[in-house]
């Protein structure tokens, strides 16, 4: 059955397609940057050019499916199906399968230089750990599946009292190989993801930074076990010996490079390394900032610092102290340290003028600009209690879809 499309160059076609084949078509078309109707058009065109029928497809349970095709294409395809002695449903299934075979899942693009994202703010309680975990999870999701992403082109729209400024769309997972580094001796990231901190009498990142590593750093890394991440999301757990890190670094030569020296050995295993920094402005923060500096021949914005703030006044004071320290490092050591942006966390417009005016103040800064606004919702707290990644615990909640948008914003 067909009906004209209002655009005049396509007509609506109603046919049938097995649900599993339709879902695979939806995912693969998105992965290849095409609309489903364009993929079906290409498949039918290729099928009509074949000299013989492909292998029959099981179309049991096929469901009604509608798409738009160029005027005349469906009539010609229907005539070809009659001539080849097969049903329209079988013909469409063969055409879609042919397109899928000709358009495999594209390779995930790997960065030339491992991305190093330093998630920081010297103020505690702003949610650095939640942002580190959620961003890493969003970067590691399955590249052969679609996930809901909440996209807002203008964060200022969040301040509007009416209407929904945000739009949802299904996009492929980013499929990055991600290492989360719990650089905070409190170990919140480690515990949130269901792991135990490293024992004090064993090996640790602190030991490797101080030049006293007891083995291969890889042996300390654990996998975050969730199907949607495959084997792409790993964690370097915290150890409480990190409370002594600044003291130990004081005796280390070129101490600002200590974190880089420790992690260099495992960088080749990953596309992105995220550092969950402690609420501190000590030597550990210097080492983290240095690690996030732009390396020779590295693209601007590939690595750098991502600052987590809240829509309230005390965050502004902490932000000033942190950026002063980063600027001092930039000048003293002649480094290029890029700001990847500001993430306004725990945002809730219902808190009134303090929240909305503070958000406006963050957006007014412009450089660094706001790259994410994450709501203050119950799902994050529930995921922490369950000791599961948020994007696995509540993949469609507002925080999850916003974190996927943040992952894409920081990957540009």
GROMACS .gro file of C-alpha atoms in nm, residues 25-307:
model
  283
   25UNK     CA    1   1.802  -0.190   1.050
   26UNK     CA    2   1.730   0.099   1.289
   27UNK     CA    3   2.058   0.053   1.476
   28UNK     CA    4   2.275  -0.004   1.169
   29UNK     CA    5   2.128   0.294   0.983
   30UNK     CA    6   2.205   0.517   1.283
   31UNK     CA    7   2.558   0.377   1.311
   32UNK     CA    8   2.617   0.463   0.945
   33UNK     CA    9   2.463   0.810   0.976
   34UNK     CA   10   2.157   0.733   0.762
   35UNK     CA   11   1.784   0.749   0.805
   36UNK     CA   12   1.601   0.416   0.795
   37UNK     CA   13   1.416   0.511   0.478
   38UNK     CA   14   1.745   0.582   0.300
   39UNK     CA   15   1.879   0.242   0.403
   40UNK     CA   16   1.564   0.067   0.277
   41UNK     CA   17   1.586   0.259  -0.050
   42UNK     CA   18   1.948   0.153  -0.097
   43UNK     CA   19   1.865  -0.208  -0.010
   44UNK     CA   20   1.574  -0.227  -0.255
   45UNK     CA   21   1.782  -0.066  -0.530
   46UNK     CA   22   2.064  -0.316  -0.473
   47UNK     CA   23   1.819  -0.609  -0.457
   48UNK     CA   24   1.661  -0.513  -0.789
   49UNK     CA   25   2.006  -0.519  -0.949
   50UNK     CA   26   2.071  -0.883  -0.848
   51UNK     CA   27   2.062  -1.157  -1.110
   52UNK     CA   28   1.895  -1.405  -0.873
   53UNK     CA   29   1.716  -1.415  -0.539
   54UNK     CA   30   1.927  -1.424  -0.221
   55UNK     CA   31   1.867  -1.691   0.042
   56UNK     CA   32   1.512  -1.684   0.179
   57UNK     CA   33   1.463  -1.497   0.508
   58UNK     CA   34   1.245  -1.626   0.792
   59UNK     CA   35   0.963  -1.370   0.806
   60UNK     CA   36   0.746  -1.546   1.064
   61UNK     CA   37   0.576  -1.292   1.288
   62UNK     CA   38   0.647  -1.001   1.054
   63UNK     CA   39   0.483  -0.680   1.173
   64UNK     CA   40   0.347  -0.379   0.986
   65UNK     CA   41   0.622  -0.137   0.888
   66UNK     CA   42   0.590   0.201   0.715
   67UNK     CA   43   0.857   0.400   0.534
   68UNK     CA   44   0.893   0.659   0.258
   69UNK     CA   45   1.047   0.574  -0.079
   70UNK     CA   46   1.106   0.773  -0.399
   71UNK     CA   47   0.797   0.783  -0.619
   72UNK     CA   48   0.784   0.483  -0.853
   73UNK     CA   49   1.045   0.272  -0.670
   74UNK     CA   50   0.785   0.069  -0.481
   75UNK     CA   51   0.581  -0.009  -0.793
   76UNK     CA   52   0.891  -0.135  -0.972
   77UNK     CA   53   0.997  -0.340  -0.669
   78UNK     CA   54   0.651  -0.493  -0.635
   79UNK     CA   55   0.658  -0.592  -1.002
   80UNK     CA   56   1.003  -0.752  -0.956
   81UNK     CA   57   0.876  -0.952  -0.657
   82UNK     CA   58   0.589  -1.090  -0.866
   83UNK     CA   59   0.831  -1.176  -1.144
   84UNK     CA   60   1.061  -1.363  -0.903
   85UNK     CA   61   0.772  -1.547  -0.742
   86UNK     CA   62   0.815  -1.413  -0.388
   87UNK     CA   63   0.595  -1.210  -0.154
   88UNK     CA   64   0.650  -0.842  -0.087
   89UNK     CA   65   0.731  -0.923   0.275
   90UNK     CA   66   1.001  -1.168   0.165
   91UNK     CA   67   1.135  -0.921  -0.090
   92UNK     CA   68   1.165  -0.640   0.166
   93UNK     CA   69   1.332  -0.874   0.416
   94UNK     CA   70   1.584  -0.980   0.152
   95UNK     CA   71   1.651  -0.618   0.052
   96UNK     CA   72   1.704  -0.508   0.413
   97UNK     CA   73   1.930  -0.808   0.482
   98UNK     CA   74   2.131  -0.728   0.171
   99UNK     CA   75   2.180  -0.370   0.289
  100UNK     CA   76   2.290  -0.492   0.633
  101UNK     CA   77   2.547  -0.723   0.475
  102UNK     CA   78   2.682  -0.438   0.261
  103UNK     CA   79   2.696  -0.194   0.555
  104UNK     CA   80   2.861  -0.357   0.858
  105UNK     CA   81   2.901  -0.190   1.197
  106UNK     CA   82   3.162   0.084   1.141
  107UNK     CA   83   3.490   0.074   1.328
  108UNK     CA   84   3.506   0.287   1.643
  109UNK     CA   85   3.734   0.583   1.588
  110UNK     CA   86   4.032   0.574   1.824
  111UNK     CA   87   4.211   0.895   1.930
  112UNK     CA   88   4.568   0.946   1.810
  113UNK     CA   89   4.665   1.042   2.166
  114UNK     CA   90   4.492   0.890   2.469
  115UNK     CA   91   4.245   1.145   2.607
  116UNK     CA   92   4.309   1.244   2.967
  117UNK     CA   93   4.015   1.407   3.144
  118UNK     CA   94   4.086   1.554   3.487
  119UNK     CA   95   3.757   1.585   3.678
  120UNK     CA   96   3.817   1.833   3.957
  121UNK     CA   97   3.711   2.100   4.203
  122UNK     CA   98   3.872   2.160   4.541
  123UNK     CA   99   3.523   2.185   4.698
  124UNK     CA  100   3.383   1.856   4.823
  125UNK     CA  101   3.025   1.744   4.769
  126UNK     CA  102   2.977   1.884   4.418
  127UNK     CA  103   2.951   1.536   4.266
  128UNK     CA  104   3.288   1.493   4.094
  129UNK     CA  105   3.273   1.118   4.148
  130UNK     CA  106   2.924   1.082   3.999
  131UNK     CA  107   3.027   1.285   3.693
  132UNK     CA  108   3.351   1.084   3.651
  133UNK     CA  109   3.166   0.754   3.670
  134UNK     CA  110   2.873   0.861   3.451
  135UNK     CA  111   3.094   1.019   3.185
  136UNK     CA  112   3.313   0.709   3.170
  137UNK     CA  113   3.009   0.485   3.145
  138UNK     CA  114   2.862   0.695   2.862
  139UNK     CA  115   3.191   0.683   2.672
  140UNK     CA  116   3.212   0.303   2.702
  141UNK     CA  117   2.859   0.200   2.599
  142UNK     CA  118   2.811  -0.059   2.323
  143UNK     CA  119   2.875   0.098   1.980
  144UNK     CA  120   2.640  -0.154   1.816
  145UNK     CA  121   2.335  -0.042   2.017
  146UNK     CA  122   2.129   0.274   2.040
  147UNK     CA  123   2.087   0.466   2.365
  148UNK     CA  124   1.866   0.765   2.452
  149UNK     CA  125   2.054   1.095   2.461
  150UNK     CA  126   1.907   1.418   2.592
  151UNK     CA  127   2.039   1.703   2.383
  152UNK     CA  128   2.004   2.075   2.452
  153UNK     CA  129   2.160   2.317   2.208
  154UNK     CA  130   2.116   2.609   2.448
  155UNK     CA  131   2.146   2.551   2.820
  156UNK     CA  132   1.981   2.887   2.870
  157UNK     CA  133   1.658   2.718   2.769
  158UNK     CA  134   1.668   2.538   3.105
  159UNK     CA  135   1.584   2.870   3.266
  160UNK     CA  136   1.258   2.906   3.075
  161UNK     CA  137   0.944   2.852   3.277
  162UNK     CA  138   0.741   2.698   2.995
  163UNK     CA  139   0.797   2.434   2.734
  164UNK     CA  140   1.050   2.151   2.711
  165UNK     CA  141   1.381   2.289   2.579
  166UNK     CA  142   1.535   1.945   2.555
  167UNK     CA  143   1.496   1.688   2.282
  168UNK     CA  144   1.561   1.316   2.300
  169UNK     CA  145   1.715   1.102   2.029
  170UNK     CA  146   1.856   0.751   2.005
  171UNK     CA  147   2.226   0.745   1.920
  172UNK     CA  148   2.489   0.467   1.901
  173UNK     CA  149   2.710   0.402   2.202
  174UNK     CA  150   3.056   0.555   2.174
  175UNK     CA  151   3.243   0.227   2.233
  176UNK     CA  152   3.553   0.383   2.389
  177UNK     CA  153   3.800   0.188   2.602
  178UNK     CA  154   3.787   0.376   2.932
  179UNK     CA  155   3.992   0.371   3.252
  180UNK     CA  156   3.847   0.538   3.561
  181UNK     CA  157   4.119   0.632   3.811
  182UNK     CA  158   4.005   0.678   4.169
  183UNK     CA  159   4.259   0.940   4.275
  184UNK     CA  160   4.074   1.026   4.595
  185UNK     CA  161   4.185   0.843   4.916
  186UNK     CA  162   3.821   0.843   5.033
  187UNK     CA  163   3.755   0.586   4.759
  188UNK     CA  164   3.400   0.691   4.673
  189UNK     CA  165   3.435   0.599   4.305
  190UNK     CA  166   3.569   0.255   4.393
  191UNK     CA  167   3.287   0.184   4.637
  192UNK     CA  168   3.013   0.323   4.411
  193UNK     CA  169   3.110   0.078   4.140
  194UNK     CA  170   3.097  -0.217   4.375
  195UNK     CA  171   3.469  -0.271   4.441
  196UNK     CA  172   3.686  -0.262   4.752
  197UNK     CA  173   3.974  -0.017   4.800
  198UNK     CA  174   4.322  -0.166   4.763
  199UNK     CA  175   4.478  -0.290   5.090
  200UNK     CA  176   4.729  -0.063   5.263
  201UNK     CA  177   4.995  -0.335   5.275
  202UNK     CA  178   4.980  -0.406   4.901
  203UNK     CA  179   5.058  -0.217   4.581
  204UNK     CA  180   4.882   0.108   4.483
  205UNK     CA  181   4.889   0.404   4.247
  206UNK     CA  182   5.048   0.606   4.529
  207UNK     CA  183   5.340   0.362   4.543
  208UNK     CA  184   5.393   0.385   4.168
  209UNK     CA  185   5.382   0.765   4.177
  210UNK     CA  186   5.639   0.767   4.458
  211UNK     CA  187   5.867   0.530   4.264
  212UNK     CA  188   5.798   0.236   4.498
  213UNK     CA  189   5.568   0.026   4.282
  214UNK     CA  190   5.564  -0.341   4.379
  215UNK     CA  191   5.453  -0.486   4.045
  216UNK     CA  192   5.271  -0.415   3.720
  217UNK     CA  193   5.009  -0.141   3.756
  218UNK     CA  194   4.783  -0.342   3.524
  219UNK     CA  195   4.747  -0.602   3.797
  220UNK     CA  196   4.558  -0.347   4.008
  221UNK     CA  197   4.301  -0.263   3.740
  222UNK     CA  198   3.955  -0.425   3.761
  223UNK     CA  199   3.671  -0.450   3.510
  224UNK     CA  200   3.332  -0.286   3.568
  225UNK     CA  201   3.115  -0.586   3.492
  226UNK     CA  202   2.806  -0.479   3.299
  227UNK     CA  203   2.693  -0.618   2.963
  228UNK     CA  204   2.644  -0.277   2.799
  229UNK     CA  205   3.010  -0.186   2.856
  230UNK     CA  206   3.157  -0.515   2.733
  231UNK     CA  207   3.517  -0.522   2.850
  232UNK     CA  208   3.567  -0.153   2.776
  233UNK     CA  209   3.517   0.005   3.121
  234UNK     CA  210   3.793  -0.047   3.380
  235UNK     CA  211   3.870   0.096   3.723
  236UNK     CA  212   4.197   0.161   3.903
  237UNK     CA  213   4.074   0.144   4.265
  238UNK     CA  214   4.174   0.384   4.539
  239UNK     CA  215   4.390   0.303   4.838
  240UNK     CA  216   4.381   0.494   5.165
  241UNK     CA  217   4.759   0.540   5.139
  242UNK     CA  218   4.673   0.828   4.906
  243UNK     CA  219   4.614   1.039   5.219
  244UNK     CA  220   4.995   1.045   5.239
  245UNK     CA  221   5.046   1.120   4.870
  246UNK     CA  222   5.140   1.488   4.908
  247UNK     CA  223   5.396   1.400   5.178
  248UNK     CA  224   5.551   1.129   4.963
  249UNK     CA  225   5.551   1.347   4.650
  250UNK     CA  226   5.745   1.616   4.835
  251UNK     CA  227   6.051   1.389   4.818
  252UNK     CA  228   6.005   1.289   4.451
  253UNK     CA  229   6.202   1.447   4.168
  254UNK     CA  230   5.982   1.628   3.911
  255UNK     CA  231   5.684   1.550   4.132
  256UNK     CA  232   5.433   1.721   3.903
  257UNK     CA  233   5.501   1.444   3.646
  258UNK     CA  234   5.453   1.159   3.896
  259UNK     CA  235   5.102   1.063   3.784
  260UNK     CA  236   5.207   1.060   3.421
  261UNK     CA  237   5.508   0.840   3.494
  262UNK     CA  238   5.283   0.592   3.675
  263UNK     CA  239   5.009   0.574   3.410
  264UNK     CA  240   5.224   0.585   3.095
  265UNK     CA  241   5.275   0.208   3.112
  266UNK     CA  242   4.903   0.137   3.066
  267UNK     CA  243   4.793   0.428   2.845
  268UNK     CA  244   4.810   0.219   2.527
  269UNK     CA  245   4.526  -0.001   2.661
  270UNK     CA  246   4.276   0.287   2.658
  271UNK     CA  247   4.115   0.559   2.450
  272UNK     CA  248   4.017   0.773   2.750
  273UNK     CA  249   4.150   0.797   3.106
  274UNK     CA  250   3.940   0.989   3.360
  275UNK     CA  251   4.094   1.104   3.688
  276UNK     CA  252   3.853   1.151   3.980
  277UNK     CA  253   4.046   1.409   4.182
  278UNK     CA  254   4.024   1.463   4.557
  279UNK     CA  255   3.886   1.792   4.695
  280UNK     CA  256   4.234   1.936   4.735
  281UNK     CA  257   4.469   2.200   4.600
  282UNK     CA  258   4.784   2.015   4.705
  283UNK     CA  259   5.061   1.841   4.513
  284UNK     CA  260   4.823   1.569   4.397
  285UNK     CA  261   4.618   1.832   4.211
  286UNK     CA  262   4.937   1.965   4.052
  287UNK     CA  263   5.020   1.613   3.933
  288UNK     CA  264   4.668   1.567   3.793
  289UNK     CA  265   4.674   1.903   3.613
  290UNK     CA  266   5.013   1.826   3.464
  291UNK     CA  267   4.885   1.489   3.343
  292UNK     CA  268   4.600   1.664   3.163
  293UNK     CA  269   4.823   1.914   2.983
  294UNK     CA  270   4.828   1.925   2.605
  295UNK     CA  271   5.112   1.708   2.478
  296UNK     CA  272   5.323   1.783   2.167
  297UNK     CA  273   5.115   1.734   1.850
  298UNK     CA  274   4.798   1.671   2.054
  299UNK     CA  275   4.483   1.846   1.930
  300UNK     CA  276   4.347   2.131   2.139
  301UNK     CA  277   4.067   2.009   2.365
  302UNK     CA  278   4.157   1.641   2.336
  303UNK     CA  279   4.263   1.640   2.702
  304UNK     CA  280   4.232   1.883   2.991
  305UNK     CA  281   4.039   1.970   3.305
  306UNK     CA  282   3.663   1.929   3.346
  307UNK     CA  283   3.539   2.134   3.642
   0.00000   0.00000   0.00000
